[in-house]
Short mmCIF file of C-alpha atoms (C1' of nucleotides) in Angstrom, two decimals:
data_model
loop_
_atom_site.label_atom_id
_atom_site.label_comp_id
_atom_site.label_asym_id
_atom_site.label_seq_id
_atom_site.Cartn_x
_atom_site.Cartn_y
_atom_site.Cartn_z
CA MET A 1 220.61 121.94 219.62
CA PRO A 2 219.23 118.42 219.52
CA PHE A 3 215.90 117.14 220.77
CA THR A 4 216.06 117.70 224.52
CA ARG A 5 214.03 115.92 227.16
CA LEU A 6 213.71 116.23 230.91
CA GLU A 7 213.17 112.94 232.71
CA PHE A 8 212.32 112.19 236.32
CA ALA A 9 213.22 109.46 238.71
CA VAL A 10 210.73 110.22 241.47
CA PHE A 11 210.75 108.08 244.58
CA ALA A 12 208.55 107.61 247.61
CA VAL A 13 208.43 105.25 250.54
CA ARG A 14 205.14 103.44 250.13
CA GLU A 15 203.86 100.13 251.41
CA GLY A 16 207.02 99.67 253.38
CA THR A 17 209.40 99.85 250.43
CA LEU A 18 211.12 102.37 248.25
CA GLN A 19 209.12 102.84 245.08
CA VAL A 20 209.69 104.73 241.87
CA LEU A 21 207.08 106.45 239.76
CA LEU A 22 206.79 104.96 236.28
CA ALA A 23 204.75 106.01 233.28
CA ARG A 24 203.40 103.81 230.56
CA ARG A 25 204.24 105.47 227.30
CA ALA A 26 201.37 106.37 225.02
CA GLU A 27 203.47 106.97 221.91
CA ALA A 28 206.42 105.59 220.04
CA PRO A 29 209.12 104.86 220.74
CA HIS A 30 208.50 102.10 223.25
CA ALA A 31 204.72 102.73 223.20
CA GLY A 32 203.00 100.74 225.92
CA ARG A 33 206.18 100.13 227.88
CA TRP A 34 207.02 101.46 231.29
CA ALA A 35 209.52 104.27 231.50
CA LEU A 36 210.47 107.24 233.59
CA PRO A 37 208.05 110.10 233.09
CA GLY A 38 209.38 113.13 231.27
CA GLY A 39 208.79 115.64 228.56
CA VAL A 40 210.52 117.90 226.11
CA LEU A 41 212.29 121.15 226.75
CA ARG A 42 210.43 124.18 225.41
CA VAL A 43 212.81 126.96 224.52
CA ASP A 44 209.91 129.39 224.36
CA LEU A 45 208.75 128.64 227.89
CA ASP A 46 211.66 127.56 230.02
CA ALA A 47 214.01 130.03 231.71
CA SER A 48 216.46 127.35 232.83
CA LEU A 49 216.86 123.60 233.01
CA ASP A 50 215.54 123.55 236.55
CA ALA A 51 212.55 125.63 235.55
CA ALA A 52 211.94 123.34 232.61
CA ALA A 53 211.99 120.37 234.96
CA GLN A 54 209.35 121.96 237.16
CA ARG A 55 207.16 122.83 234.19
CA VAL A 56 207.35 119.35 232.69
CA ALA A 57 206.72 117.71 236.05
CA THR A 58 203.63 119.80 236.56
CA GLU A 59 202.33 119.09 233.07
CA ARG A 60 202.93 115.38 233.05
CA LEU A 61 202.36 114.46 236.66
CA GLY A 62 199.80 117.01 237.71
CA ALA A 63 201.91 118.40 240.55
CA PRO A 64 205.19 120.25 241.03
CA LEU A 65 208.08 118.30 242.51
CA PRO A 66 210.02 119.94 245.29
CA LEU A 67 213.53 118.73 246.04
CA LEU A 68 214.42 117.90 242.46
CA ARG A 69 218.14 117.39 241.94
CA GLN A 70 219.95 116.93 238.70
CA LEU A 71 221.26 113.41 238.28
CA CYS A 72 223.04 113.40 234.93
CA ALA A 73 222.65 114.04 231.24
CA VAL A 74 222.70 111.32 228.61
CA GLY A 75 222.47 111.56 224.88
CA GLY A 76 223.16 109.94 221.56
CA PRO A 77 221.87 109.39 218.05
CA GLN A 78 219.91 106.21 218.73
CA ARG A 79 218.25 107.43 221.86
CA ASP A 80 214.95 108.39 220.27
CA PRO A 81 213.80 107.56 216.74
CA ARG A 82 211.85 110.82 216.56
CA ALA A 83 215.08 112.78 216.23
CA PRO A 84 218.51 112.11 214.77
CA TRP A 85 220.07 112.95 218.10
CA ALA A 86 218.38 113.06 221.50
CA LEU A 87 219.54 114.40 224.81
CA SER A 88 217.98 113.78 228.21
CA VAL A 89 218.67 115.67 231.39
CA VAL A 90 217.63 113.40 234.23
CA TYR A 91 216.40 114.66 237.59
CA ARG A 92 215.82 112.73 240.75
CA GLY A 93 213.29 113.53 243.44
CA LEU A 94 211.80 112.15 246.61
CA VAL A 95 208.24 112.90 247.68
CA PRO A 96 206.17 112.17 250.79
CA ALA A 97 204.15 108.98 250.83
CA ASP A 98 201.03 111.02 251.43
CA ALA A 99 201.68 113.36 248.51
CA PRO A 100 198.66 114.21 246.40
CA ASP A 101 198.44 111.48 243.86
CA PHE A 102 199.96 112.24 240.52
CA SER A 103 197.72 112.20 237.51
CA ALA A 104 198.87 111.10 234.11
CA GLY A 105 199.28 114.03 231.77
CA LYS A 106 199.98 114.37 228.08
CA ARG A 107 201.38 111.40 226.24
CA ILE A 108 201.17 109.15 229.27
CA GLU A 109 198.73 106.25 229.41
CA ALA A 110 199.12 105.51 233.08
CA LEU A 111 201.25 106.24 236.09
CA ALA A 112 202.18 103.67 238.68
CA TRP A 113 204.44 103.20 241.62
CA ARG A 114 206.71 100.19 241.44
CA SER A 115 209.30 98.98 243.93
CA VAL A 116 212.81 99.91 242.84
CA ASP A 117 213.98 96.31 242.89
CA GLU A 118 211.35 95.35 240.37
CA ALA A 119 211.94 98.47 238.32
CA ILE A 120 215.66 97.88 238.00
CA ALA A 121 215.10 94.28 237.02
CA ALA A 122 212.21 95.05 234.68
CA PRO A 123 212.77 95.82 231.02
CA LEU A 124 212.10 99.54 231.24
CA ALA A 125 212.23 101.59 228.06
CA PHE A 126 215.48 103.20 226.94
CA ASP A 127 218.21 102.96 229.59
CA HIS A 128 215.81 103.88 232.34
CA ALA A 129 216.59 100.91 234.56
CA THR A 130 220.19 102.10 234.71
CA LEU A 131 219.04 105.59 235.54
CA VAL A 132 216.82 104.34 238.36
CA ASP A 133 219.76 102.49 239.81
CA LYS A 134 221.98 105.53 239.57
CA ALA A 135 219.36 107.74 241.19
CA VAL A 136 218.88 105.33 244.09
CA ARG A 137 222.61 105.30 244.72
CA ALA A 138 222.71 109.09 244.73
CA MET A 139 219.82 109.32 247.19
CA ARG A 140 221.45 106.82 249.50
CA ALA A 141 224.76 108.66 249.35
CA ASP A 142 222.96 111.83 250.39
CA ILE A 143 221.41 110.16 253.41
CA ASP A 144 224.72 108.56 254.35
CA VAL A 145 226.15 112.02 254.86
CA LEU A 146 222.97 113.22 256.56
CA ASP A 147 221.85 115.39 253.67
CA LEU A 148 218.26 114.57 254.53
CA PRO A 149 215.11 115.22 252.49
CA PHE A 150 213.10 117.01 255.15
CA GLY A 151 210.52 117.97 252.56
CA CYS A 152 209.39 114.35 252.48
CA LEU A 153 208.27 114.38 256.08
CA PRO A 154 205.52 116.27 257.85
CA GLU A 155 206.30 119.84 258.92
CA ALA A 156 207.15 118.45 262.33
CA PHE A 157 208.23 114.88 262.84
CA THR A 158 209.64 112.56 265.48
CA LEU A 159 213.11 111.07 265.42
CA GLY A 160 211.56 107.66 265.05
CA GLU A 161 209.69 108.75 261.94
CA LEU A 162 212.82 110.31 260.45
CA GLN A 163 214.91 107.24 261.14
CA SER A 164 212.30 104.89 259.74
CA PHE A 165 212.06 106.95 256.57
CA CYS A 166 215.83 106.89 256.09
CA GLU A 167 215.92 103.16 256.68
CA HIS A 168 213.37 102.57 253.98
CA VAL A 169 215.30 104.64 251.49
CA LEU A 170 218.60 103.03 252.40
CA GLY A 171 217.16 99.55 252.47
CA HIS A 172 218.82 98.61 255.74
CA PRO A 173 218.32 99.40 259.44
CA LEU A 174 220.19 102.12 261.29
CA ASP A 175 221.35 102.21 264.87
CA LYS A 176 219.10 104.40 266.96
CA SER A 177 221.66 105.91 269.30
CA SER A 178 224.23 106.44 266.59
CA PHE A 179 221.70 108.08 264.29
CA ARG A 180 220.59 110.47 267.00
CA ARG A 181 224.16 111.32 268.02
CA ARG A 182 225.15 112.15 264.47
CA LEU A 183 222.11 114.38 264.08
CA SER A 184 222.63 116.30 267.28
CA ASP A 185 226.39 116.67 266.75
CA ARG A 186 225.62 118.49 263.53
CA ASP A 187 222.74 120.58 264.85
CA LEU A 188 220.53 119.39 262.03
CA LEU A 189 217.27 119.49 263.91
CA VAL A 190 215.39 121.95 266.05
CA PRO A 191 213.05 120.56 268.69
CA VAL A 192 209.59 122.07 268.76
CA GLU A 193 209.50 122.82 272.46
CA GLY A 194 206.53 121.37 274.25
CA GLU A 195 205.16 119.62 271.19
CA PHE A 196 204.80 115.87 271.16
CA ARG A 197 203.40 113.19 268.92
CA VAL A 198 200.91 111.39 271.10
CA GLY A 199 199.62 107.94 270.36
CA ALA A 200 199.32 104.53 271.80
CA PHE A 201 202.67 104.68 273.59
CA ARG A 202 205.09 107.14 275.11
CA PRO A 203 204.78 110.56 273.43
CA ALA A 204 207.69 111.55 271.20
CA GLN A 205 209.32 114.96 270.89
CA LEU A 206 208.59 116.72 267.60
CA PHE A 207 211.37 118.32 265.54
CA ARG A 208 211.71 120.54 262.49
CA GLY A 209 214.43 120.57 259.90
CA PRO A 210 217.10 123.26 259.83
CA ARG A 211 216.56 126.89 258.65
CA ALA A 212 212.84 126.40 259.29
CA MET B 1 216.96 120.73 220.66
CA PRO B 2 218.74 123.92 221.61
CA PHE B 3 222.30 124.98 220.93
CA THR B 4 224.37 122.47 222.89
CA ARG B 5 227.89 122.95 224.10
CA LEU B 6 230.39 120.74 225.91
CA GLU B 7 232.59 122.58 228.39
CA PHE B 8 235.61 121.45 230.33
CA ALA B 9 236.96 122.24 233.74
CA VAL B 10 240.41 120.68 233.39
CA PHE B 11 242.75 120.77 236.35
CA ALA B 12 246.40 120.02 236.99
CA VAL B 13 248.78 120.42 239.87
CA ARG B 14 251.38 122.86 238.59
CA GLU B 15 253.81 125.18 240.32
CA GLY B 16 252.74 123.79 243.64
CA THR B 17 249.07 124.68 243.31
CA LEU B 18 245.90 123.40 241.76
CA GLN B 19 245.35 125.14 238.46
CA VAL B 20 242.55 125.18 235.94
CA LEU B 21 242.88 125.48 232.19
CA LEU B 22 241.25 128.61 230.81
CA ALA B 23 240.73 129.80 227.26
CA ARG B 24 240.55 133.37 226.06
CA ARG B 25 237.55 133.58 223.82
CA ALA B 26 238.15 134.69 220.25
CA GLU B 27 234.51 135.39 219.43
CA ALA B 28 231.41 136.89 220.90
CA PRO B 29 229.92 136.52 223.37
CA HIS B 30 232.50 137.56 225.92
CA ALA B 31 235.20 137.91 223.25
CA GLY B 32 238.60 138.46 224.82
CA ARG B 33 237.52 137.20 228.22
CA TRP B 34 238.69 134.08 229.97
CA ALA B 35 236.36 131.13 230.12
CA LEU B 36 236.33 127.37 230.31
CA PRO B 37 237.28 125.81 226.98
CA GLY B 38 234.54 124.04 225.13
CA GLY B 39 232.79 123.55 221.83
CA VAL B 40 229.51 122.65 220.27
CA LEU B 41 227.89 119.25 220.00
CA ARG B 42 227.85 117.90 216.45
CA VAL B 43 224.89 115.62 215.90
CA ASP B 44 226.51 114.33 212.71
CA LEU B 45 229.71 113.27 214.44
CA ASP B 46 229.04 112.40 218.05
CA ALA B 47 227.80 108.99 219.14
CA SER B 48 227.19 110.04 222.74
CA LEU B 49 227.77 112.91 225.10
CA ASP B 50 230.98 111.35 226.35
CA ALA B 51 232.22 110.82 222.82
CA ALA B 52 231.32 114.40 221.99
CA ALA B 53 233.34 115.56 224.95
CA GLN B 54 236.38 113.66 223.74
CA ARG B 55 236.04 115.01 220.22
CA VAL B 56 235.68 118.62 221.33
CA ALA B 57 238.56 118.31 223.77
CA THR B 58 240.79 117.00 221.05
CA GLU B 59 239.76 119.72 218.61
CA ARG B 60 240.05 122.64 220.94
CA LEU B 61 242.90 121.60 223.18
CA GLY B 62 244.99 119.53 220.83
CA ALA B 63 244.87 116.41 223.01
CA PRO B 64 242.33 113.92 224.32
CA LEU B 65 241.43 114.10 227.99
CA PRO B 66 241.36 110.86 229.90
CA LEU B 67 239.41 110.68 233.16
CA LEU B 68 236.68 113.05 232.10
CA ARG B 69 233.63 112.96 234.35
CA GLN B 70 230.34 114.68 233.87
CA LEU B 71 229.80 117.50 236.33
CA CYS B 72 226.39 118.92 235.49
CA ALA B 73 224.27 120.46 232.78
CA VAL B 74 223.19 124.08 232.75
CA GLY B 75 221.02 125.96 230.34
CA GLY B 76 218.81 128.93 229.72
CA PRO B 77 217.75 131.51 227.19
CA GLN B 78 220.29 134.17 228.07
CA ARG B 79 223.23 131.86 228.22
CA ASP B 80 224.55 132.63 224.76
CA PRO B 81 223.38 135.43 222.45
CA ARG B 82 224.09 133.29 219.41
CA ALA B 83 221.05 131.17 220.16
CA PRO B 84 217.67 131.73 221.79
CA TRP B 85 218.38 128.95 224.21
CA ALA B 86 221.73 127.39 225.06
CA LEU B 87 222.58 124.25 226.97
CA SER B 88 226.00 123.28 228.29
CA VAL B 89 227.04 119.89 229.55
CA VAL B 90 230.05 120.44 231.76
CA TYR B 91 232.80 117.89 232.26
CA ARG B 92 235.61 117.90 234.76
CA GLY B 93 239.03 116.37 234.32
CA LEU B 94 242.40 116.14 235.97
CA VAL B 95 245.60 115.74 233.98
CA PRO B 96 249.24 115.14 234.88
CA ALA B 97 251.45 118.16 235.39
CA ASP B 98 253.77 116.90 232.71
CA ALA B 99 251.00 116.40 230.17
CA PRO B 100 251.80 117.47 226.65
CA ASP B 101 250.96 121.12 226.51
CA PHE B 102 247.59 121.92 225.13
CA SER B 103 247.43 124.04 222.01
CA ALA B 104 244.69 126.52 221.36
CA GLY B 105 242.31 125.27 218.70
CA LYS B 106 239.44 126.80 216.82
CA ARG B 107 237.82 129.91 218.25
CA ILE B 108 240.33 130.16 221.07
CA GLU B 109 242.86 132.99 221.21
CA ALA B 110 244.98 131.55 223.95
CA LEU B 111 245.08 128.88 226.60
CA ALA B 112 246.49 129.41 230.06
CA TRP B 113 246.67 127.71 233.40
CA ARG B 114 245.46 129.77 236.30
CA SER B 115 245.29 128.87 239.99
CA VAL B 116 241.78 127.93 241.03
CA ASP B 117 241.64 130.58 243.73
CA GLU B 118 242.27 133.28 241.15
CA ALA B 119 239.93 131.68 238.67
CA ILE B 120 237.03 131.54 241.08
CA ALA B 121 237.57 135.13 242.12
CA ALA B 122 238.17 136.39 238.57
CA PRO B 123 235.32 137.58 236.41
CA LEU B 124 235.20 134.58 234.12
CA ALA B 125 232.73 134.56 231.26
CA PHE B 126 229.25 133.14 231.75
CA ASP B 127 228.87 131.35 235.08
CA HIS B 128 232.20 129.62 234.70
CA ALA B 129 233.58 130.71 238.06
CA THR B 130 230.70 128.87 239.71
CA LEU B 131 231.38 125.82 237.60
CA VAL B 132 235.06 125.81 238.52
CA ASP B 133 234.12 125.92 242.17
CA LYS B 134 231.66 123.08 241.76
CA ALA B 135 234.21 120.98 239.88
CA VAL B 136 236.86 121.51 242.55
CA ARG B 137 234.45 120.37 245.23
CA ALA B 138 233.60 117.26 243.25
CA MET B 139 237.27 116.38 242.76
CA ARG B 140 237.99 116.83 246.44
CA ALA B 141 235.01 114.68 247.39
CA ASP B 142 236.39 111.93 245.17
CA ILE B 143 239.77 112.05 246.84
CA ASP B 144 238.17 112.11 250.29
CA VAL B 145 236.71 108.70 249.58
CA LEU B 146 239.94 107.49 247.95
CA ASP B 147 238.55 107.53 244.43
CA LEU B 148 241.97 108.54 243.16
CA PRO B 149 242.94 109.78 239.70
CA PHE B 150 245.75 107.35 239.01
CA GLY B 151 245.91 108.52 235.42
CA CYS B 152 247.42 111.77 236.64
CA LEU B 153 250.50 110.10 237.99
CA PRO B 154 253.32 108.25 236.26
CA GLU B 155 252.71 104.60 235.42
CA ALA B 156 254.48 103.73 238.65
CA PHE B 157 254.67 106.12 241.56
CA THR B 158 255.71 106.29 245.19
CA LEU B 159 253.35 106.75 248.10
CA GLY B 160 254.95 110.09 248.76
CA GLU B 161 254.20 111.27 245.25
CA LEU B 162 250.61 110.09 245.49
CA GLN B 163 250.07 111.76 248.84
CA SER B 164 251.62 115.01 247.71
CA PHE B 165 249.43 115.05 244.63
CA CYS B 166 246.30 114.53 246.72
CA GLU B 167 247.35 117.24 249.13
CA HIS B 168 247.72 119.73 246.33
CA VAL B 169 244.29 118.93 244.96
CA LEU B 170 242.68 119.02 248.39
CA GLY B 171 244.51 122.16 249.44
CA HIS B 172 245.46 120.79 252.83
CA PRO B 173 247.99 118.30 254.22
CA LEU B 174 247.19 114.65 254.94
CA ASP B 175 248.51 112.42 257.67
CA LYS B 176 251.09 110.02 256.30
CA SER B 177 250.31 106.96 258.39
CA SER B 178 246.56 107.38 258.11
CA PHE B 179 246.73 107.86 254.35
CA ARG B 180 248.81 104.73 253.91
CA ARG B 181 246.61 102.68 256.22
CA ARG B 182 243.46 103.68 254.35
CA LEU B 183 245.07 102.74 251.05
CA SER B 184 246.29 99.35 252.17
CA ASP B 185 243.06 98.48 253.99
CA ARG B 186 241.26 98.89 250.68
CA ASP B 187 243.86 97.14 248.53
CA LEU B 188 243.99 100.09 246.20
CA LEU B 189 247.61 99.75 245.22
CA VAL B 190 249.89 97.04 243.94
CA PRO B 191 253.57 97.30 244.77
CA VAL B 192 255.92 96.81 241.87
CA GLU B 193 258.17 94.26 243.53
CA GLY B 194 261.82 95.17 243.50
CA GLU B 195 261.29 98.54 241.85
CA PHE B 196 262.27 101.69 243.64
CA ARG B 197 262.43 105.38 242.94
CA VAL B 198 266.06 106.26 243.61
CA GLY B 199 267.21 109.77 244.24
CA ALA B 200 269.02 111.89 246.73
CA PHE B 201 267.60 110.04 249.74
CA ARG B 202 266.24 106.70 250.76
CA PRO B 203 264.74 104.82 247.79
CA ALA B 204 260.97 104.53 247.77
CA GLN B 205 258.86 101.55 246.76
CA LEU B 206 257.02 102.01 243.50
CA PHE B 207 253.32 101.18 243.14
CA ARG B 208 250.72 100.90 240.43
CA GLY B 209 247.03 101.64 240.57
CA PRO B 210 244.42 98.86 240.72
CA ARG B 211 243.36 96.69 237.76
CA ALA B 212 246.68 97.48 236.12
"C1'" DC C 1 194.48 99.94 290.82
"C1'" DT C 2 198.00 97.13 288.92
"C1'" DG C 3 200.43 94.63 285.70
"C1'" DT C 4 201.92 94.36 280.67
"C1'" DG C 5 203.32 95.70 276.25
"C1'" DT C 6 205.26 99.05 273.28
"C1'" DT C 7 207.81 102.95 271.97
"C1'" DC C 8 210.93 106.88 273.52
"C1'" DG C 9 215.14 108.49 274.99
"C1'" DT C 10 219.48 107.79 277.21
"C1'" DT C 11 223.60 105.54 278.94
"C1'" DG C 12 227.68 102.52 279.10
"C1'" DC C 13 230.66 99.80 276.76
"C1'" DT C 14 233.09 97.85 272.62
"C1'" DA C 15 235.16 98.11 268.31
"C1'" DA C 16 236.82 100.56 264.50
"C1'" DA C 17 238.72 104.43 262.20
"C1'" DT C 18 241.47 108.35 262.36
"C1'" DG C 19 245.02 111.85 263.94
"C1'" DC C 20 249.42 112.79 266.11
"C1'" DA C 21 254.04 112.07 267.23
"C1'" DA C 22 257.88 109.58 267.57
"C1'" DC C 23 260.99 106.20 265.97
"C1'" DT C 24 264.10 103.45 262.85
"C1'" DA C 25 265.86 102.67 258.01
"C1'" DA C 26 268.30 103.98 253.94
"C1'" DG C 27 270.71 106.58 250.96
"C1'" DG C 28 273.88 110.79 249.47
"C1'" DA C 29 276.82 114.70 250.64
"C1'" DG C 30 280.48 116.45 252.96
"C1'" DC D 1 281.77 108.70 259.93
"C1'" DT D 2 278.39 112.29 260.65
"C1'" DC D 3 274.60 114.84 259.14
"C1'" DC D 4 270.56 115.67 256.48
"C1'" DT D 5 266.48 114.30 254.24
"C1'" DT D 6 263.01 111.27 252.88
"C1'" DA D 7 260.79 106.39 253.50
"C1'" DG D 8 258.26 103.46 256.22
"C1'" DT D 9 256.53 101.79 260.64
"C1'" DT D 10 254.92 101.85 265.34
"C1'" DG D 11 252.47 103.16 269.59
"C1'" DC D 12 249.09 105.82 271.59
"C1'" DA D 13 245.35 109.28 272.09
"C1'" DT D 14 241.16 110.85 270.19
"C1'" DT D 15 237.16 110.44 267.73
"C1'" DT D 16 233.47 107.91 265.73
"C1'" DA D 17 230.29 104.39 265.07
"C1'" DG D 18 227.90 100.04 266.51
"C1'" DC D 19 225.69 97.16 270.08
"C1'" DA D 20 223.03 96.24 274.05
"C1'" DA D 21 220.70 97.36 277.86
"C1'" DC D 22 218.17 100.38 280.82
"C1'" DG D 23 214.52 103.40 282.88
"C1'" DA D 24 210.57 106.48 281.42
"C1'" DA D 25 206.00 107.31 279.64
"C1'" DC D 26 201.73 106.03 278.08
"C1'" DA D 27 197.53 102.93 276.78
"C1'" DC D 28 195.29 99.06 277.68
"C1'" DA D 29 193.59 94.76 279.93
"C1'" DG D 30 192.34 92.60 283.84
#
DNA sequence: CTGTGTTCGTTGCTAAATGCAACTAAGGAG
DNA sequence: CTCCTTAGTTGCATTTAGCAACGAACACAG
């Protein structure tokens, strides 16, 4: 089996835009350049690909990543000069804006959030710009069919918060009444009876995701 | 890098149902049992995962497989007793019913088509029943959004043939007028002017897929 | 106490997409 | 010529999504 890596396209809505977590590589190849964070599979430690992804995420980013989904696998002989043939299994994830900050782990000089538009246009290492683009499309397709990342929101949230989050990921506004109709038609949310988000204006009903 | 395999969930509409191509394994593990056909990655031969998939398909099945799409990657330590850790990249494909018959290649005792319902219920080797199910869902999702496998039809085909093919893959009937409207709204087909499929009844206009 | 601004939540209407059923057209078989 | 079957279209009902407006609730300013 060739040299196998797990790589992560982790997104968050920060500063009003969709951002992706990038790592500046400490070692060759592409030392000093920005790339998706990742690490190598350890056959002595990992009980599955998904478990390997969690382990590497924890090691390199300082925190586990819930809601990881497999994006694709890519591989070839020129992928990484350290091995004659390298294979990467790429995962995508979405985390809350207020997540505990990640801390750069082994073989990473620095971690930074960058807006996806910049990241796709920037000369990321390897084919990582392509992977970011692919991951964004997959996330947006999920939201289009209301497969929503409830883990990225507070335990209880308002419909306004949910809609705003989706709009930031999608990159375009949604219709309020249509969004709410589609949610309630599918019984995707459970209202937390009697609980409201209070603030400067009219209080808003709080909801939880399904199977909560 | 661990022991890496390419595996194939290849489908065809045969005998009025959606069938999947299975191979009876000649060697351990699971010798004698039915499984998805596949083979190992060769780092000395393969320039990419997709190229590896084509090479293995040709070797094991006696023919290349157009329209292969990556389904997922799975891996773990107990996946294959021949190695301490095994990784499989799974591809899905759809081939014409009249495709040249596949011939069992290395390490395969026999090849057979089996209906997907049976295959999913049958005790296939490894987790292959799960993979078949996942591949079927992915194919159906493609057709739902009119991402159609034109390579599975003759060079030129009638709308009736196309619809019937889709119905067999989906497992349920489609509405004729709606199907045709959706196709023409999206400019997915090009009529072959003046060409008709003649037969026992009214001749039918022939079409080609896009970018043809 | 009263207006004003903002968000929340809902309603009514419009437009688009889809599903259903019927119809006509075209050919072969008898 | 009639009947049968498939091809292709049409009209209409139903569903779905988008758009705009409305009243409700609350904080704040005056």
